[in-house]
Every structure is written in structure tokens, then in C-alpha cells.
Amino acid sequence: MSPIVASIIKGTVALLWVVLNALFLVWFERKVAAWIQNRMGPMRVGRWGWAQTIADGIKCLMKEDIIPLAADKPLFVIAPMVSVASAVLIWIVIPFGPGKSGVFSDLPIGIIFIAAVTSLSVVAVFMSGWGSNNKYALFGAMRGAAQMISYEVALVMSILGVVMLAGSLSLQDIITRQTEAGILGWYLFRQPIAFIIYVIAALAELNRAPFDLMEAESELVSGYHTEYSGLRWLLFMLAEYGHMLAWSAIAASLFMGGWTGPGLGALAGRIPAFDLFNYGIWPYLTGFFWFAFKTYLFIFLAMWLRWTLPRVRIDQLMDLGWKFLLPVSLVNIAATAVLANVWGWYAK
Amino acid sequence: MASQSYIDVGMFAVIAIGFVVVSMWLNRVVAPFHPDRAKLESYECGEDPLMDAQINFHIRYYVFALTFFVFDVEAIFMYPWAVNFRNFGSNALFVIVEMFVFLVILALGLAYAWRKKVLQWV
């Protein structure tokens, strides 16, 4: 197969993965919110309202496309493209299963690629806010840019601790490194501080409550996408949920061993017939199951937090990022260096 | 092999942007399109928009951007060190102390910014 054709197939699969999961996640988020608030959530379209998001998507597709006269048209049009592109691009390096075939393309610079691509979403937010030529949108975008760059520093510094232990930037290597010592080898247990910083900073990167200052419905009329309506708005939502899925998958890969987990093949010693689960497509299916399970654990955590915690104030947000998370992550790097090398902790 | 990775990166971007373009085209085909002046006005809670929104920025965004820039670049300097962290062997102590010097300078920079009230959100 020529490399271009292979790339097109992979890209289409990644796009479908993001779109289908976003469809499901919107419904799931509404259901989780409803359960937490003791409501029913969407119930009308299909059983338990499962087709609600599809119906909403069709509705948005039929809506008139409005570009305000005052808007900077090129910026306004390009912003959703950048946002969606960054949500799809992250998936290149995230492993779904074992080996080379378990990941779209295991770039050796994995982590740095993720940091670079996710930064594109800041650009998209700012393009849309500035391009809308609307005061709410501009305020939302300025806040969003300040918030996202502040937390990105803490995020990158927290992942550094994981990279020190794993000795590689490729997510596939980081996952296999973790499993060498069984479940206690997970960086969730070996880098607990990095894990907590990662979760907080990732929520801030995603602009989800309690850090959803740039959208802040009550003060900014949904911030940077105030002027976006219909399908363009839907594309922003798609990218937002795509990013949420990606950050959860990265969390699962970095801290919880990603796709690794016990499969039916582990029982082969007792039931010889189960040996079949160790070959062919089965390791990939088991890997995908554990990958999806751990990813959705993190997604549920993010939703749970969103519907539980009130929004923080902007000065509290900036203080938390710069005056707490960043110093703590610097200390974490130093502590990891000392514990790992001087005192020989974390030896395999 | 390496070239395949970069073809992937380019193709993923093309496919994602193509998806947006195609769906916007589909929208153009199936949706109504009747623009008028009031509909295309900027949203300002129903009032007539007052002046342009593309104004000068407050200086604090600039200062935050600069601080971010410094720390992000320094993080990139630390990544090669972190990747090779396990392979230093007998030089380990020396290399760690070296990185500590770097970290201390970084922390001093943060303390300076803190002291100068750069990190204060007014």
C-alpha cells in the first residue's frame, strides 16, 4: 500500500473516531449532568435519548450560516478548521493497542508533538475571538489565551517527571515501561504529584468547569464563540469534545498504563483453549478495551468535576497556575531526580 | 519509515480541514440563506454595536505571554535531559547537579516575576 493511501485511511479512521466519540460524549455529558442534578436528561429521541445528539447535529446542519458583517472573514472561517485539525492530529501518537500496529504513527517525539498540536487550539480560540469583532468574544479569547498558556507550562513540567522515569518521549514506550513492574509500575503511583498537576492543568487546558472562564455563560455569553452559530458552532463543540477525549487518553497512557491490562489469554494456564486469545486480533481487542475503559474513567472524572465544582475567579485561576502548580512541578522534577538516581528509588 | 510519519501528520491535517470544508459546503447546499443587515450585526445584547471590538490589549496579557514564552522554552531544554536521565551512569550526580543549577535559575526567575507583581492579576 502506498504511504499516501495508508495515511488517508488512518486519517479517516481518526476523524471517524473523534466524530463518533464526540456524538456519544455530548449525550453522555448531558446524562451525567442529569444524574448528578437528579433529572432525566434527554429522553425523547430514541430510547434514553441516545439519538439526541444526532438530531441536534442534523438541526445544526440545516441552520443558516451567519458571518457578521463586522467580522474578519478569513479568521472567522479558518478558526474552526484549526480547532478541528488539532483535535484530530493529536490522535496520531496515542496508542490504542500493542506494538506498531496499535498506534497510527508512533512518532519518536510523541509528547512534544502533543504539546505542539494542542497549543494550536489556543491559536484557534484567539483567531475566533479576534476575528468575530465582538467584545464578548474578544474578552473570552483573551482570558482563554492567558489561561491556556499559563497552565500549559505546568502541564509540560508535570509530564517531564514521567519522561524522566520512562526515558522516552514516545507514548508506546512510556506505556511498556510502566507495565514492567506490574500495576505498581503505573506512573499514577510513581509520580502522584505529576498526576494531580496533570489533571488540574488538563482541565484548565480544556476550558472545562471549574476553569471555564473563557466561556462563562453568565458573564461572557459563551466567550469566543458568541458569534458562531449553526454548523460552525457545532464544529467548535466537536473539537472541544475531541480534545477532552484526547487529554483523557493521554492521561490513561501516561499514568495508568494505557492499553495494557489482563485479557482472557492470561487464563491460558488453566483453560488451554483460551490460549487462542493470545494471538491474532485478540491482543488488540483487549488493548482497545482497556484503553477505552481507562479513557472513559478520566472523562467521567472530568464531567463529575464539571457538574460539582463552581467556577473559580480569574485571579484565583492565575494564582493557582503560576504560584502553586508551577513551583510544585519544579519541586517534583527535582524530587524525582534525587529519588530516582541518588537513592535509587523506582528501580525496575 | 520516518517519512511515512510526516506524511501521516500532513494527511491528518488535510483530512480534518477537508471535513470542515465539506460540511460547510453541505451546509451551504441544504440550509436557507437570507442575510439581512440586522441579522449580520455583531451581538451586543440587542443594542446597536458600539465601536470596534478590535482594541488595544491590556499590558498584563503581554507580560504573561512573555513569562510563558520563557518557561516553555526552558521546558524544551529540559526534555532532552529527561529522556537521557536513565543513561547517565557514573556521571549521574554531576548531571543532576547541573540540572539543579538550571532549575534554581528558573525558580529565581519565577521568584523575580512574583516579586515584581507580574503574576498579579489586577
Short mmCIF file of C-alpha atoms in Angstrom, two decimals:
data_model
loop_
_atom_site.label_atom_id
_atom_site.label_comp_id
_atom_site.label_asym_id
_atom_site.label_seq_id
_atom_site.Cartn_x
_atom_site.Cartn_y
_atom_site.Cartn_z
CA MET A 1 0.00 0.00 0.00
CA SER A 2 1.43 3.35 -0.94
CA PRO A 3 2.19 5.60 2.03
CA ILE A 4 -0.31 8.24 0.91
CA VAL A 5 -3.19 5.77 0.72
CA ALA A 6 -2.23 4.38 4.14
CA SER A 7 -2.24 7.90 5.56
CA ILE A 8 -5.64 8.68 4.07
CA ILE A 9 -7.12 5.53 5.61
CA LYS A 10 -5.58 6.28 9.01
CA GLY A 11 -6.71 9.89 8.91
CA THR A 12 -10.27 8.92 8.03
CA VAL A 13 -10.36 6.38 10.85
CA ALA A 14 -9.06 9.01 13.31
CA LEU A 15 -11.63 11.53 12.13
CA LEU A 16 -14.44 8.99 12.48
CA TRP A 17 -13.18 8.04 15.94
CA VAL A 18 -13.26 11.67 17.05
CA VAL A 19 -16.67 12.40 15.49
CA LEU A 20 -18.39 9.27 16.82
CA ASN A 21 -16.96 9.75 20.30
CA ALA A 22 -17.95 13.41 20.31
CA LEU A 23 -21.50 12.41 19.38
CA PHE A 24 -21.57 9.95 22.24
CA LEU A 25 -19.83 12.28 24.71
CA VAL A 26 -22.30 15.11 24.24
CA TRP A 27 -25.14 12.73 25.06
CA PHE A 28 -23.16 11.19 27.91
CA GLU A 29 -22.33 14.58 29.41
CA ARG A 30 -25.98 15.57 29.38
CA LYS A 31 -26.90 12.29 31.04
CA VAL A 32 -24.18 12.61 33.69
CA ALA A 33 -25.27 16.17 34.41
CA ALA A 34 -28.84 14.97 34.68
CA TRP A 35 -27.95 12.14 37.09
CA ILE A 36 -25.93 14.48 39.26
CA GLN A 37 -28.75 17.01 39.37
CA ASN A 38 -31.43 14.37 39.85
CA ARG A 39 -33.04 14.90 36.43
CA MET A 40 -33.73 12.65 33.48
CA GLY A 41 -31.71 14.38 30.77
CA PRO A 42 -32.58 13.88 27.10
CA MET A 43 -35.30 11.21 26.80
CA ARG A 44 -37.29 11.98 23.64
CA VAL A 45 -35.21 10.94 20.63
CA GLY A 46 -34.69 7.21 20.76
CA ARG A 47 -34.50 5.02 23.84
CA TRP A 48 -32.96 7.01 26.69
CA GLY A 49 -32.47 9.80 24.17
CA TRP A 50 -29.50 8.09 22.54
CA ALA A 51 -30.13 9.76 19.17
CA GLN A 52 -30.49 13.25 20.64
CA THR A 53 -27.03 14.40 19.52
CA ILE A 54 -27.57 13.08 16.01
CA ALA A 55 -30.83 15.01 15.80
CA ASP A 56 -29.09 18.13 17.11
CA GLY A 57 -26.33 17.67 14.54
CA ILE A 58 -28.83 17.47 11.69
CA LYS A 59 -30.57 20.55 13.05
CA CYS A 60 -27.29 22.49 13.10
CA LEU A 61 -26.55 21.36 9.55
CA MET A 62 -29.86 22.84 8.38
CA LYS A 63 -29.19 26.19 10.06
CA GLU A 64 -28.30 29.34 8.15
CA ASP A 65 -24.59 30.14 8.14
CA ILE A 66 -24.18 33.62 9.63
CA ILE A 67 -20.93 35.58 9.36
CA PRO A 68 -21.33 39.03 10.94
CA LEU A 69 -20.54 41.98 8.67
CA ALA A 70 -18.03 43.37 11.15
CA ALA A 71 -16.15 40.07 11.42
CA ASP A 72 -12.74 39.47 9.91
CA LYS A 73 -13.98 36.86 7.47
CA PRO A 74 -10.81 34.80 6.80
CA LEU A 75 -10.02 34.49 10.51
CA PHE A 76 -13.64 33.72 11.31
CA VAL A 77 -13.75 30.92 8.74
CA ILE A 78 -10.31 29.41 9.43
CA ALA A 79 -10.68 29.22 13.24
CA PRO A 80 -12.94 26.12 13.35
CA MET A 81 -10.64 24.37 10.87
CA VAL A 82 -7.62 24.91 13.12
CA SER A 83 -9.59 23.71 16.11
CA VAL A 84 -10.81 20.51 14.45
CA ALA A 85 -7.41 19.85 12.87
CA SER A 86 -5.68 19.99 16.26
CA ALA A 87 -8.29 17.66 17.78
CA VAL A 88 -7.67 15.08 15.04
CA LEU A 89 -3.88 15.49 14.83
CA ILE A 90 -3.28 14.51 18.47
CA TRP A 91 -4.52 11.00 17.72
CA ILE A 92 -1.52 10.22 15.53
CA VAL A 93 0.65 9.44 18.55
CA ILE A 94 -1.87 7.98 21.01
CA PRO A 95 -1.62 4.18 21.20
CA PHE A 96 -4.82 2.13 21.06
CA GLY A 97 -3.13 -1.24 21.34
CA PRO A 98 0.21 -3.06 21.45
CA GLY A 99 3.11 -2.61 19.05
CA LYS A 100 3.46 -0.65 15.86
CA SER A 101 0.01 -1.53 14.57
CA GLY A 102 -1.61 -0.29 17.78
CA VAL A 103 -0.89 3.35 17.03
CA PHE A 104 -1.45 5.45 13.90
CA SER A 105 2.18 6.55 13.76
CA ASP A 106 4.45 6.25 16.75
CA LEU A 107 6.42 9.47 16.31
CA PRO A 108 9.60 9.39 18.42
CA ILE A 109 8.83 12.94 19.60
CA GLY A 110 5.35 11.92 20.87
CA ILE A 111 5.00 14.13 23.94
CA ILE A 112 6.42 17.21 22.27
CA PHE A 113 4.15 16.63 19.29
CA ILE A 114 1.17 16.54 21.64
CA ALA A 115 2.25 19.75 23.35
CA ALA A 116 2.73 21.45 19.98
CA VAL A 117 -0.55 20.31 18.45
CA THR A 118 -2.68 21.10 21.48
CA SER A 119 -1.23 24.60 21.54
CA LEU A 120 -2.94 25.06 18.18
CA SER A 121 -6.25 25.19 19.99
CA VAL A 122 -5.11 28.39 21.73
CA VAL A 123 -4.49 29.82 18.28
CA ALA A 124 -7.96 28.75 17.15
CA VAL A 125 -9.58 30.31 20.20
CA PHE A 126 -7.77 33.54 19.64
CA MET A 127 -8.46 33.61 15.91
CA SER A 128 -12.16 33.16 16.53
CA GLY A 129 -12.27 35.75 19.32
CA TRP A 130 -10.36 38.38 17.39
CA GLY A 131 -11.98 37.53 14.06
CA SER A 132 -15.52 37.83 15.47
CA ASN A 133 -15.01 41.51 16.22
CA ASN A 134 -17.32 41.18 19.18
CA LYS A 135 -16.49 42.40 22.67
CA TYR A 136 -17.64 39.27 24.47
CA ALA A 137 -15.74 37.09 22.06
CA LEU A 138 -12.60 39.16 22.44
CA PHE A 139 -12.75 39.07 26.24
CA GLY A 140 -13.33 35.34 26.17
CA ALA A 141 -10.44 34.79 23.81
CA MET A 142 -8.03 36.99 25.80
CA ARG A 143 -8.90 35.20 29.00
CA GLY A 144 -8.69 31.86 27.26
CA ALA A 145 -5.26 32.56 25.81
CA ALA A 146 -3.91 33.76 29.16
CA GLN A 147 -5.37 30.74 30.93
CA MET A 148 -4.25 28.13 28.43
CA ILE A 149 -0.67 29.33 28.18
CA SER A 150 -0.41 29.59 31.97
CA TYR A 151 -1.49 26.02 32.52
CA GLU A 152 0.46 24.68 29.62
CA VAL A 153 3.69 25.47 31.46
CA ALA A 154 2.61 23.43 34.49
CA LEU A 155 1.35 20.65 32.24
CA VAL A 156 4.59 20.34 30.30
CA MET A 157 6.61 20.42 33.51
CA SER A 158 4.49 17.72 35.13
CA ILE A 159 4.87 15.38 32.16
CA LEU A 160 8.63 15.92 32.43
CA GLY A 161 8.64 13.79 35.61
CA VAL A 162 7.06 10.91 33.69
CA VAL A 163 9.53 11.31 30.83
CA MET A 164 12.45 11.14 33.29
CA LEU A 165 11.30 7.75 34.56
CA ALA A 166 10.35 6.37 31.16
CA GLY A 167 13.37 7.68 29.27
CA SER A 168 11.38 8.18 26.09
CA LEU A 169 9.02 10.65 24.51
CA SER A 170 7.04 8.02 22.63
CA LEU A 171 3.77 7.11 24.33
CA GLN A 172 4.13 3.47 23.31
CA ASP A 173 7.48 3.27 25.13
CA ILE A 174 6.10 5.04 28.17
CA ILE A 175 3.26 2.51 28.39
CA THR A 176 5.50 -0.54 28.06
CA ARG A 177 7.89 0.91 30.65
CA GLN A 178 5.07 1.21 33.15
CA THR A 179 3.99 -2.39 32.84
CA GLU A 180 7.46 -3.74 33.62
CA ALA A 181 6.67 -3.57 37.33
CA GLY A 182 3.01 -4.57 37.16
CA ILE A 183 0.25 -2.31 38.37
CA LEU A 184 2.53 -0.59 40.91
CA GLY A 185 4.69 0.49 37.99
CA TRP A 186 1.96 2.82 36.82
CA TYR A 187 3.16 6.40 36.97
CA LEU A 188 -0.04 7.17 38.83
CA PHE A 189 1.73 5.60 41.82
CA ARG A 190 5.29 6.61 40.97
CA GLN A 191 4.52 10.20 40.02
CA PRO A 192 1.44 11.06 42.10
CA ILE A 193 2.24 14.78 42.24
CA ALA A 194 2.72 14.95 38.49
CA PHE A 195 -0.60 13.14 38.09
CA ILE A 196 -2.52 15.64 40.20
CA ILE A 197 -0.89 18.58 38.43
CA TYR A 198 -1.66 16.96 35.09
CA VAL A 199 -5.35 16.50 35.89
CA ILE A 200 -5.79 20.08 37.11
CA ALA A 201 -3.82 21.60 34.24
CA ALA A 202 -5.55 19.46 31.63
CA LEU A 203 -8.95 20.61 32.87
CA ALA A 204 -7.74 24.19 32.55
CA GLU A 205 -6.37 23.50 29.07
CA LEU A 206 -9.74 22.10 28.07
CA ASN A 207 -11.51 25.16 29.49
CA ARG A 208 -13.87 22.94 31.38
CA ALA A 209 -15.50 23.88 34.64
CA PRO A 210 -14.24 24.79 37.22
CA PHE A 211 -11.90 26.59 34.80
CA ASP A 212 -14.38 27.52 32.08
CA LEU A 213 -13.69 31.24 32.43
CA MET A 214 -13.42 31.88 28.74
CA GLU A 215 -16.92 30.58 28.15
CA ALA A 216 -18.51 31.77 31.39
CA GLU A 217 -22.09 31.83 30.11
CA SER A 218 -23.29 34.19 32.81
CA GLU A 219 -20.78 36.93 32.09
CA LEU A 220 -19.40 36.44 28.58
CA VAL A 221 -22.27 34.87 26.63
CA SER A 222 -20.13 31.80 25.86
CA GLY A 223 -16.98 33.78 25.10
CA TYR A 224 -15.01 33.17 21.95
CA HIS A 225 -17.88 31.55 20.04
CA THR A 226 -20.52 34.18 20.81
CA GLU A 227 -20.82 34.98 17.09
CA TYR A 228 -20.66 31.39 15.93
CA SER A 229 -23.92 29.66 15.20
CA GLY A 230 -25.21 26.56 13.47
CA LEU A 231 -22.67 24.24 11.97
CA ARG A 232 -19.61 26.37 12.72
CA TRP A 233 -20.50 26.34 16.39
CA LEU A 234 -21.05 22.59 16.20
CA LEU A 235 -17.54 22.17 14.78
CA PHE A 236 -16.12 24.01 17.79
CA MET A 237 -18.07 21.69 20.09
CA LEU A 238 -16.78 18.70 18.15
CA ALA A 239 -13.21 19.90 18.62
CA GLU A 240 -13.82 20.58 22.30
CA TYR A 241 -15.04 17.05 22.95
CA GLY A 242 -12.30 15.67 20.74
CA HIS A 243 -9.74 17.44 22.91
CA MET A 244 -11.38 16.14 26.06
CA LEU A 245 -11.17 12.60 24.72
CA ALA A 246 -7.54 13.11 23.73
CA TRP A 247 -6.46 14.52 27.09
CA SER A 248 -8.19 11.64 28.85
CA ALA A 249 -6.49 9.14 26.57
CA ILE A 250 -3.12 10.80 27.22
CA ALA A 251 -3.78 10.68 30.96
CA ALA A 252 -4.62 6.98 30.69
CA SER A 253 -1.44 6.36 28.66
CA LEU A 254 0.93 8.39 30.80
CA PHE A 255 -0.30 7.44 34.24
CA MET A 256 -2.41 4.29 34.07
CA GLY A 257 -0.65 2.02 31.62
CA GLY A 258 -2.78 2.87 28.59
CA TRP A 259 -3.94 -0.20 26.70
CA THR A 260 -2.26 -2.73 28.97
CA GLY A 261 -4.45 -4.90 31.10
CA PRO A 262 -5.34 -8.53 31.71
CA GLY A 263 -7.01 -10.32 28.82
CA LEU A 264 -8.69 -13.69 28.57
CA GLY A 265 -5.35 -15.01 27.30
CA ALA A 266 -3.98 -14.76 30.84
CA LEU A 267 -6.19 -17.70 31.78
CA ALA A 268 -4.48 -19.94 29.22
CA GLY A 269 -2.61 -21.73 32.03
CA ARG A 270 -5.88 -23.00 33.48
CA ILE A 271 -8.05 -23.29 30.41
CA PRO A 272 -5.83 -24.31 27.48
CA ALA A 273 -8.48 -23.34 24.94
CA PHE A 274 -8.09 -19.69 25.97
CA ASP A 275 -4.58 -19.68 24.51
CA LEU A 276 -6.24 -18.53 21.30
CA PHE A 277 -6.81 -15.12 22.91
CA ASN A 278 -3.05 -14.52 22.93
CA TYR A 279 -2.80 -14.42 19.13
CA GLY A 280 -4.17 -12.69 16.09
CA ILE A 281 -6.58 -9.85 16.62
CA TRP A 282 -7.33 -10.64 20.28
CA PRO A 283 -4.45 -8.72 21.92
CA TYR A 284 -5.60 -5.65 20.00
CA LEU A 285 -9.20 -6.07 21.10
CA THR A 286 -8.15 -6.49 24.74
CA GLY A 287 -5.83 -3.49 24.41
CA PHE A 288 -8.56 -1.39 22.88
CA PHE A 289 -10.99 -2.40 25.61
CA TRP A 290 -8.62 -1.32 28.40
CA PHE A 291 -7.66 1.84 26.54
CA ALA A 292 -11.30 2.86 26.10
CA PHE A 293 -12.17 1.87 29.67
CA LYS A 294 -9.38 3.96 31.24
CA THR A 295 -10.03 6.88 28.91
CA TYR A 296 -13.68 6.93 29.84
CA LEU A 297 -12.78 6.80 33.53
CA PHE A 298 -10.97 10.10 33.08
CA ILE A 299 -13.79 11.53 31.01
CA PHE A 300 -16.24 10.64 33.73
CA LEU A 301 -13.94 12.32 36.27
CA ALA A 302 -13.88 15.50 34.18
CA MET A 303 -17.67 15.52 33.87
CA TRP A 304 -18.14 14.79 37.54
CA LEU A 305 -15.90 17.74 38.44
CA ARG A 306 -17.65 20.00 35.96
CA TRP A 307 -21.07 19.43 37.48
CA THR A 308 -19.85 19.52 41.06
CA LEU A 309 -17.49 22.47 41.43
CA PRO A 310 -18.34 26.16 40.99
CA ARG A 311 -16.30 28.30 38.61
CA VAL A 312 -13.15 29.92 40.05
CA ARG A 313 -12.37 33.63 39.69
CA ILE A 314 -9.79 34.68 37.12
CA ASP A 315 -7.24 35.92 39.68
CA GLN A 316 -7.61 32.67 41.64
CA LEU A 317 -7.08 30.78 38.42
CA MET A 318 -3.88 32.60 37.51
CA ASP A 319 -2.56 32.33 41.08
CA LEU A 320 -3.21 28.59 41.13
CA GLY A 321 -1.35 28.13 37.86
CA TRP A 322 1.70 30.31 38.39
CA LYS A 323 2.13 30.42 42.14
CA PHE A 324 1.17 26.89 43.05
CA LEU A 325 1.24 24.36 40.20
CA LEU A 326 4.40 25.65 38.54
CA PRO A 327 6.59 25.75 41.70
CA VAL A 328 5.24 22.37 42.78
CA SER A 329 6.03 20.85 39.40
CA LEU A 330 9.60 22.23 39.58
CA VAL A 331 9.99 20.64 43.02
CA ASN A 332 8.55 17.42 41.63
CA ILE A 333 11.23 17.30 38.93
CA ALA A 334 13.97 17.85 41.49
CA ALA A 335 12.50 15.26 43.86
CA THR A 336 12.18 12.71 41.07
CA ALA A 337 15.79 13.25 40.06
CA VAL A 338 17.03 12.74 43.62
CA LEU A 339 14.79 9.79 44.45
CA ALA A 340 15.45 8.00 41.20
CA ASN A 341 19.18 8.38 40.90
CA VAL A 342 20.72 9.27 44.21
CA TRP A 343 18.65 6.96 46.37
CA GLY A 344 17.82 4.51 43.61
CA TRP A 345 14.05 4.50 44.00
CA TYR A 346 11.91 3.44 41.10
CA ALA A 347 14.49 0.83 40.08
CA LYS A 348 12.63 -1.63 37.90
CA MET B 1 9.62 4.97 7.91
CA ALA B 2 10.24 8.46 9.18
CA SER B 3 8.82 9.94 6.00
CA GLN B 4 5.65 7.87 6.49
CA SER B 5 5.15 9.57 9.89
CA TYR B 6 5.34 13.01 8.40
CA ILE B 7 3.06 12.09 5.51
CA ASP B 8 0.62 10.98 8.23
CA VAL B 9 0.87 14.31 10.03
CA GLY B 10 0.21 16.25 6.83
CA MET B 11 -2.59 13.97 5.71
CA PHE B 12 -4.37 14.06 9.09
CA ALA B 13 -4.38 17.86 8.92
CA VAL B 14 -5.66 17.80 5.32
CA ILE B 15 -8.43 15.35 6.21
CA ALA B 16 -9.56 17.33 9.26
CA ILE B 17 -9.65 20.60 7.31
CA GLY B 18 -11.33 18.83 4.41
CA PHE B 19 -14.01 17.57 6.79
CA VAL B 20 -14.74 21.15 7.88
CA VAL B 21 -14.79 22.40 4.28
CA VAL B 22 -17.08 19.61 3.08
CA SER B 23 -19.51 20.01 5.96
CA MET B 24 -19.64 23.80 5.42
CA TRP B 25 -20.31 23.15 1.75
CA LEU B 26 -23.09 20.71 2.65
CA ASN B 27 -24.49 23.37 4.98
CA ARG B 28 -24.47 25.87 2.10
CA VAL B 29 -26.40 23.39 -0.06
CA VAL B 30 -29.14 22.34 2.39
CA ALA B 31 -29.58 25.40 4.63
CA PRO B 32 -31.52 28.56 3.82
CA PHE B 33 -29.50 31.70 3.14
CA HIS B 34 -31.27 35.05 3.58
CA PRO B 35 -28.84 37.55 5.08
CA ASP B 36 -30.04 40.98 6.13
CA ARG B 37 -28.44 43.88 7.97
CA ALA B 38 -29.91 43.25 11.38
CA LYS B 39 -29.05 39.56 11.25
CA LEU B 40 -25.44 40.24 10.37
CA GLU B 41 -24.87 42.74 13.15
CA SER B 42 -22.44 41.93 15.97
CA TYR B 43 -24.15 40.60 19.06
CA GLU B 44 -24.29 43.11 21.86
CA CYS B 45 -27.37 42.05 23.83
CA GLY B 46 -29.68 43.58 21.25
CA GLU B 47 -28.18 47.07 21.36
CA ASP B 48 -26.57 48.65 18.31
CA PRO B 49 -22.88 47.67 18.44
CA LEU B 50 -20.78 50.48 19.87
CA MET B 51 -17.39 50.94 18.17
CA ASP B 52 -15.00 48.25 17.03
CA ALA B 53 -14.09 45.34 19.30
CA GLN B 54 -10.54 45.05 17.96
CA ILE B 55 -8.92 47.29 20.55
CA ASN B 56 -5.51 47.61 22.20
CA PHE B 57 -4.69 44.93 24.75
CA HIS B 58 -4.02 45.38 28.39
CA ILE B 59 -0.30 45.10 29.10
CA ARG B 60 -0.76 42.19 31.53
CA TYR B 61 -1.54 39.81 28.67
CA TYR B 62 1.75 40.77 27.08
CA VAL B 63 3.69 40.15 30.28
CA PHE B 64 2.01 36.77 30.79
CA ALA B 65 2.82 35.82 27.23
CA LEU B 66 6.47 36.73 27.79
CA THR B 67 6.67 34.73 31.02
CA PHE B 68 5.01 31.78 29.30
CA PHE B 69 7.49 32.02 26.48
CA VAL B 70 10.47 31.92 28.84
CA PHE B 71 9.17 28.89 30.74
CA ASP B 72 8.07 26.97 27.69
CA VAL B 73 11.44 27.35 26.02
CA GLU B 74 13.18 26.25 29.22
CA ALA B 75 10.90 23.21 29.41
CA ILE B 76 12.03 22.25 25.92
CA PHE B 77 15.65 22.49 27.12
CA MET B 78 14.85 20.10 29.94
CA TYR B 79 13.22 17.42 27.80
CA PRO B 80 16.46 16.06 26.24
CA TRP B 81 17.90 15.81 29.74
CA ALA B 82 14.82 13.96 30.99
CA VAL B 83 14.89 11.49 28.09
CA ASN B 84 18.52 10.58 28.76
CA PHE B 85 18.06 10.69 32.51
CA ARG B 86 18.43 6.92 32.95
CA ASN B 87 21.56 6.61 30.84
CA PHE B 88 23.92 8.91 32.66
CA GLY B 89 25.57 6.09 34.57
CA SER B 90 28.56 7.22 36.61
CA ASN B 91 28.04 10.85 35.60
CA ALA B 92 24.59 10.85 37.16
CA LEU B 93 25.37 13.02 40.16
CA PHE B 94 27.18 15.62 38.08
CA VAL B 95 24.39 15.85 35.52
CA ILE B 96 21.72 16.08 38.18
CA VAL B 97 23.56 18.87 39.98
CA GLU B 98 23.92 20.65 36.66
CA MET B 99 20.19 20.45 36.06
CA PHE B 100 19.57 21.64 39.61
CA VAL B 101 21.57 24.77 38.84
CA PHE B 102 19.33 25.28 35.83
CA LEU B 103 16.19 24.66 37.90
CA VAL B 104 17.35 27.12 40.56
CA ILE B 105 17.89 29.81 37.93
CA LEU B 106 14.42 29.05 36.59
CA ALA B 107 12.94 29.26 40.09
CA LEU B 108 14.77 32.54 40.69
CA GLY B 109 13.22 33.90 37.52
CA LEU B 110 9.80 32.87 38.78
CA ALA B 111 10.50 34.43 42.19
CA TYR B 112 11.60 37.64 40.48
CA ALA B 113 8.44 37.80 38.38
CA TRP B 114 6.42 37.08 41.50
CA ARG B 115 8.18 39.80 43.50
CA LYS B 116 7.74 42.34 40.69
CA LYS B 117 4.00 41.55 40.81
CA VAL B 118 3.99 40.37 37.21
CA LEU B 119 1.87 37.39 38.22
CA GLN B 120 -0.71 39.59 39.89
CA TRP B 121 -3.99 39.65 38.01
CA VAL B 122 -5.46 43.09 38.64
#
